[in-house]
Amino acid sequence: MSLRDLILGLGHRGRSIEEDPTRVGEDAFSDVADVYDELMATVPYENWVDYVQRILQRWYAHPKDVLDLCCGTGAIGWELQKRGYNVIGADLSERMVGGCYRRAPALAAAVMDATRSALRPGSFDMVVCLYDSLNYITDPDGLQATFEGMYEALRPGGVVVFDMNTLRALRVGLFTQSNTNTAEPLKYIWRSTWDESRRLCKVDMQFVRSGPDEPNSFTETHYERGYETEEVRAMLKKAGLRSLAVYEAYSFREPNRLTDRVYHLACKDPMR
Ligand SMILES: C[S@@+](CC[C@H](N)C(=O)[O-])C[C@H]1O[C@@H](n2cnc3c(N)ncnc32)[C@H](O)[C@@H]1O
């Protein structure tokens, strides 16, 4: 399976954010890409992949060819590849894909907009998409198109595993955080605001690196949209994907009103 065989054309961004307010946040993961791995140094990616494997085991799924959609710098895809899966990564941000090649030169990854999939149909047994990447798709039509792209990319019987921040997590300001009272050389202050009518969480991020030279700083704004679980299930169904389970993250419990993150499992029905 080579990247050239699988990616039929590069996704394109279409109209700019100014022209099209439904595409807010597409310029995220620009400067943040350069510090992403440093920021995520304590994220337990290995445990997350353990959990994905437990879900697969529970549902008797044995994927081999895997698409890590919204792969970022490849932490999930690389962990899966080390465990014997054939993985291809795809992400909208060129700079995140650059980070992916730095982390794992052996992991093939391409720049692609998930909402305009350019993948050869029927190429994968599993699409995995983790770390609230789908919340970054702030236009519901874009999320619908993403599920349709996943459907096309999967072989019959293939599965989709993805996580999402819940509406609750975004409403309560999960992203308002800072590390200014730590010894980390890279300091950050993030402030989130919630727009209930658009279900949009806007996160203004400020970074300062202190060192022997002048401190250097940058800012970036990220947006995540909150989706109701039933809304997501309806989109999956419309795309031809059968929702098999929704779990409170890292467990096999049903989500409740305090759940911050959910995992979805869906499949492309072999009989459809
Ligand atoms: C929070 S990061 C997660 C990255 C990676 N999955 C991880 O676990 O570290 C979200 C990623 O989603 C990507 N992303 C956002 N919108 C996208 C889109 N429309 N198509 C492809 N990737 C997208 C971003 O560029 C970013 O790399």
Coordinates of N, CA and C in Angstrom, one line a residue, residues 50-140:
D50 N -4.0 1.3 23.2 CA -4.4 0.1 24.0 C -6.0 0.1 24.0
Y51 N -6.6 1.2 24.3 CA -8.0 1.3 24.4 C -8.7 1.0 23.1
V52 N -8.2 1.6 22.0 CA -8.7 1.3 20.6 C -8.6 -0.2 20.4
Q53 N -7.5 -0.8 20.7 CA -7.4 -2.3 20.5 C -8.4 -3.1 21.3
R54 N -8.7 -2.6 22.6 CA -9.6 -3.3 23.4 C -11.0 -3.2 22.8
I55 N -11.3 -2.0 22.2 CA -12.7 -1.9 21.5 C -12.7 -2.9 20.3
L56 N -11.6 -2.9 19.5 CA -11.6 -3.8 18.4 C -11.8 -5.3 18.8
Q57 N -11.1 -5.6 19.9 CA -11.2 -7.0 20.4 C -12.6 -7.3 20.8
R58 N -13.2 -6.4 21.5 CA -14.6 -6.6 22.0 C -15.6 -6.8 20.9
W59 N -15.3 -6.2 19.7 CA -16.2 -6.3 18.6 C -15.7 -7.3 17.5
Y60 N -14.7 -8.1 17.8 CA -14.1 -9.1 16.9 C -13.7 -8.4 15.6
A61 N -13.1 -7.3 15.6 CA -12.6 -6.6 14.4 C -11.1 -6.8 14.3
H62 N -10.6 -7.1 13.1 CA -9.2 -7.4 12.9 C -8.7 -6.6 11.7
P63 N -8.6 -5.3 11.9 CA -8.2 -4.5 10.7 C -6.7 -4.6 10.5
K64 N -6.3 -4.4 9.2 CA -4.9 -4.5 8.9 C -4.4 -3.1 8.3
D65 N -5.2 -2.6 7.3 CA -4.9 -1.4 6.7 C -5.7 -0.3 7.3
V66 N -4.9 0.7 7.8 CA -5.5 1.7 8.7 C -5.2 3.2 8.2
L67 N -6.3 4.0 8.1 CA -6.1 5.4 7.9 C -6.2 6.2 9.2
D68 N -5.1 6.9 9.5 CA -5.1 7.8 10.7 C -5.5 9.1 10.2
L69 N -6.8 9.4 10.3 CA -7.3 10.7 9.7 C -7.1 11.8 10.8
C70 N -6.8 13.0 10.3 CA -6.4 14.1 11.2 C -5.2 13.6 12.0
C71 N -4.2 13.1 11.4 CA -3.1 12.4 12.1 C -2.2 13.3 12.9
G72 N -2.3 14.6 12.6 CA -1.4 15.5 13.3 C 0.0 15.2 13.1
T73 N 0.8 15.1 14.2 CA 2.2 14.7 14.0 C 2.4 13.2 14.1
G74 N 1.4 12.5 14.0 CA 1.5 11.0 13.8 C 1.6 10.2 15.0
A75 N 1.3 10.7 16.2 CA 1.5 9.9 17.4 C 0.7 8.6 17.4
I76 N -0.6 8.7 17.0 CA -1.4 7.6 17.0 C -1.0 6.6 15.9
G77 N -0.9 7.2 14.7 CA -0.5 6.3 13.5 C 0.8 5.6 13.7
W78 N 1.8 6.3 14.3 CA 3.1 5.6 14.5 C 3.0 4.5 15.5
E79 N 2.2 4.7 16.6 CA 2.0 3.7 17.6 C 1.3 2.5 17.0
L80 N 0.3 2.7 16.1 CA -0.4 1.6 15.5 C 0.6 0.9 14.5
Q81 N 1.4 1.7 13.8 CA 2.3 1.0 12.9 C 3.3 0.1 13.6
K82 N 3.8 0.6 14.8 CA 4.7 -0.2 15.6 C 4.1 -1.5 16.0
R83 N 2.7 -1.4 16.2 CA 2.0 -2.7 16.6 C 1.6 -3.6 15.4
G84 N 2.1 -3.2 14.2 CA 1.9 -4.2 13.1 C 0.9 -3.8 12.1
Y85 N 0.2 -2.7 12.3 CA -0.8 -2.3 11.3 C -0.1 -1.6 10.1
N86 N -0.7 -1.6 9.0 CA -0.2 -0.8 7.8 C -1.0 0.6 7.9
V87 N -0.2 1.6 8.2 CA -0.9 2.9 8.4 C -0.5 4.0 7.4
I88 N -1.6 4.8 7.0 CA -1.3 6.0 6.3 C -2.0 7.1 7.1
G89 N -1.3 8.2 7.2 CA -1.9 9.4 7.9 C -2.3 10.4 6.9
A90 N -3.3 11.3 7.3 CA -3.7 12.4 6.5 C -4.2 13.5 7.4
D91 N -3.8 14.7 7.1 CA -4.1 15.9 7.9 C -4.2 17.1 7.0
L92 N -5.0 18.1 7.5 CA -5.2 19.3 6.8 C -3.9 20.2 6.9
S93 N -3.2 20.2 8.0 CA -2.2 21.1 8.2 C -0.8 20.6 7.7
E94 N -0.3 21.3 6.8 CA 1.0 20.9 6.2 C 2.1 20.9 7.3
R95 N 2.0 21.8 8.2 CA 3.1 21.8 9.2 C 2.9 20.7 10.2
M96 N 1.7 20.2 10.5 CA 1.5 19.0 11.3 C 2.0 17.8 10.6
V97 N 1.8 17.7 9.3 CA 2.3 16.6 8.5 C 3.8 16.6 8.5
G98 N 4.4 17.8 8.4 CA 5.8 17.9 8.5 C 6.3 17.3 9.8
G99 N 5.6 17.6 10.9 CA 6.0 17.0 12.2 C 5.9 15.5 12.2
C100 N 4.9 15.0 11.5 CA 4.7 13.6 11.4 C 6.0 12.9 10.7
Y101 N 6.5 13.6 9.7 CA 7.7 13.0 9.0 C 8.9 13.1 9.9
R102 N 8.9 14.1 10.8 CA 10.1 14.2 11.7 C 10.0 13.2 12.8
R103 N 8.8 12.9 13.3 CA 8.6 11.9 14.3 C 8.9 10.5 13.8
A104 N 8.3 10.2 12.6 CA 8.2 8.9 12.1 C 8.4 8.9 10.6
P105 N 9.7 9.0 10.1 CA 9.9 9.0 8.7 C 9.3 7.8 7.9
A106 N 9.1 6.7 8.7 CA 8.6 5.5 8.0 C 7.1 5.5 7.9
L107 N 6.4 6.5 8.5 CA 5.0 6.6 8.4 C 4.6 7.5 7.3
A108 N 3.9 6.9 6.3 CA 3.5 7.7 5.1 C 2.3 8.6 5.5
A109 N 2.4 9.9 5.2 CA 1.3 10.8 5.6 C 1.2 11.9 4.5
A110 N 0.0 12.4 4.3 CA -0.3 13.4 3.2 C -1.2 14.5 3.8
V111 N -1.1 15.6 3.1 CA -1.9 16.8 3.4 C -3.3 16.5 2.7
M112 N -4.3 16.5 3.5 CA -5.7 16.2 2.9 C -6.7 16.8 3.8
D113 N -7.7 17.5 3.2 CA -8.8 17.9 4.0 C -9.8 16.8 4.2
A114 N -10.1 16.4 5.4 CA -11.0 15.3 5.6 C -12.4 15.5 5.0
T115 N -12.8 16.8 4.9 CA -14.1 17.1 4.4 C -14.2 17.0 2.9
R116 N -13.0 16.8 2.2 CA -12.9 16.6 0.8 C -12.0 15.5 0.5
S117 N -12.4 14.3 0.9 CA -11.5 13.1 0.9 C -11.1 12.8 -0.6
A118 N -9.9 12.5 -0.7 CA -9.3 12.2 -2.0 C -8.7 10.8 -2.0
L119 N -9.3 9.9 -1.2 CA -8.7 8.6 -1.1 C -9.3 7.6 -2.0
R120 N -8.5 6.6 -2.4 CA -9.0 5.6 -3.3 C -10.1 4.8 -2.6
P121 N -11.3 4.6 -3.2 CA -12.3 3.9 -2.5 C -11.9 2.5 -2.1
G122 N -12.4 2.0 -1.0 CA -12.2 0.6 -0.5 C -10.8 0.3 -0.2
S123 N -10.1 1.2 0.4 CA -8.6 0.9 0.6 C -8.3 0.5 2.1
F124 N -9.2 0.8 3.0 CA -8.9 0.6 4.4 C -9.8 -0.3 5.1
D125 N -9.3 -1.0 6.2 CA -10.2 -1.8 7.1 C -10.6 -1.0 8.3
M126 N -9.9 0.1 8.6 CA -10.2 0.9 9.7 C -9.8 2.4 9.5
V127 N -10.7 3.3 9.9 CA -10.3 4.7 9.9 C -10.3 5.1 11.4
V128 N -9.2 5.6 11.9 CA -9.1 6.1 13.3 C -8.9 7.6 13.3
C129 N -9.6 8.3 14.2 CA -9.5 9.7 14.2 C -9.6 10.2 15.6
L130 N -8.5 10.5 16.3 CA -8.5 10.7 17.7 C -8.1 12.2 18.1
Y131 N -8.3 12.4 19.4 CA -8.0 13.7 20.1 C -8.8 14.8 19.6
D132 N -10.1 14.6 19.7 CA -11.1 15.6 19.3 C -10.9 16.3 18.0
S133 N -10.3 15.6 17.1 CA -10.0 16.2 15.8 C -11.3 16.5 15.0
L134 N -12.3 15.7 15.2 CA -13.6 15.9 14.5 C -14.4 17.1 15.0
N135 N -14.1 17.5 16.3 CA -14.7 18.8 16.8 C -14.1 20.0 16.0
Y136 N -12.9 19.8 15.5 CA -12.4 20.9 14.7 C -13.1 21.1 13.4
I137 N -13.9 20.2 13.0 CA -14.7 20.4 11.8 C -16.0 21.1 12.2
T138 N -16.0 22.4 12.1 CA -17.0 23.2 12.8 C -18.3 23.4 11.9
D139 N -18.3 22.9 10.7 CA -19.4 23.0 9.8 C -20.1 21.6 9.8
P140 N -21.4 21.5 10.2 CA -22.0 20.1 10.2 C -22.0 19.5 8.8

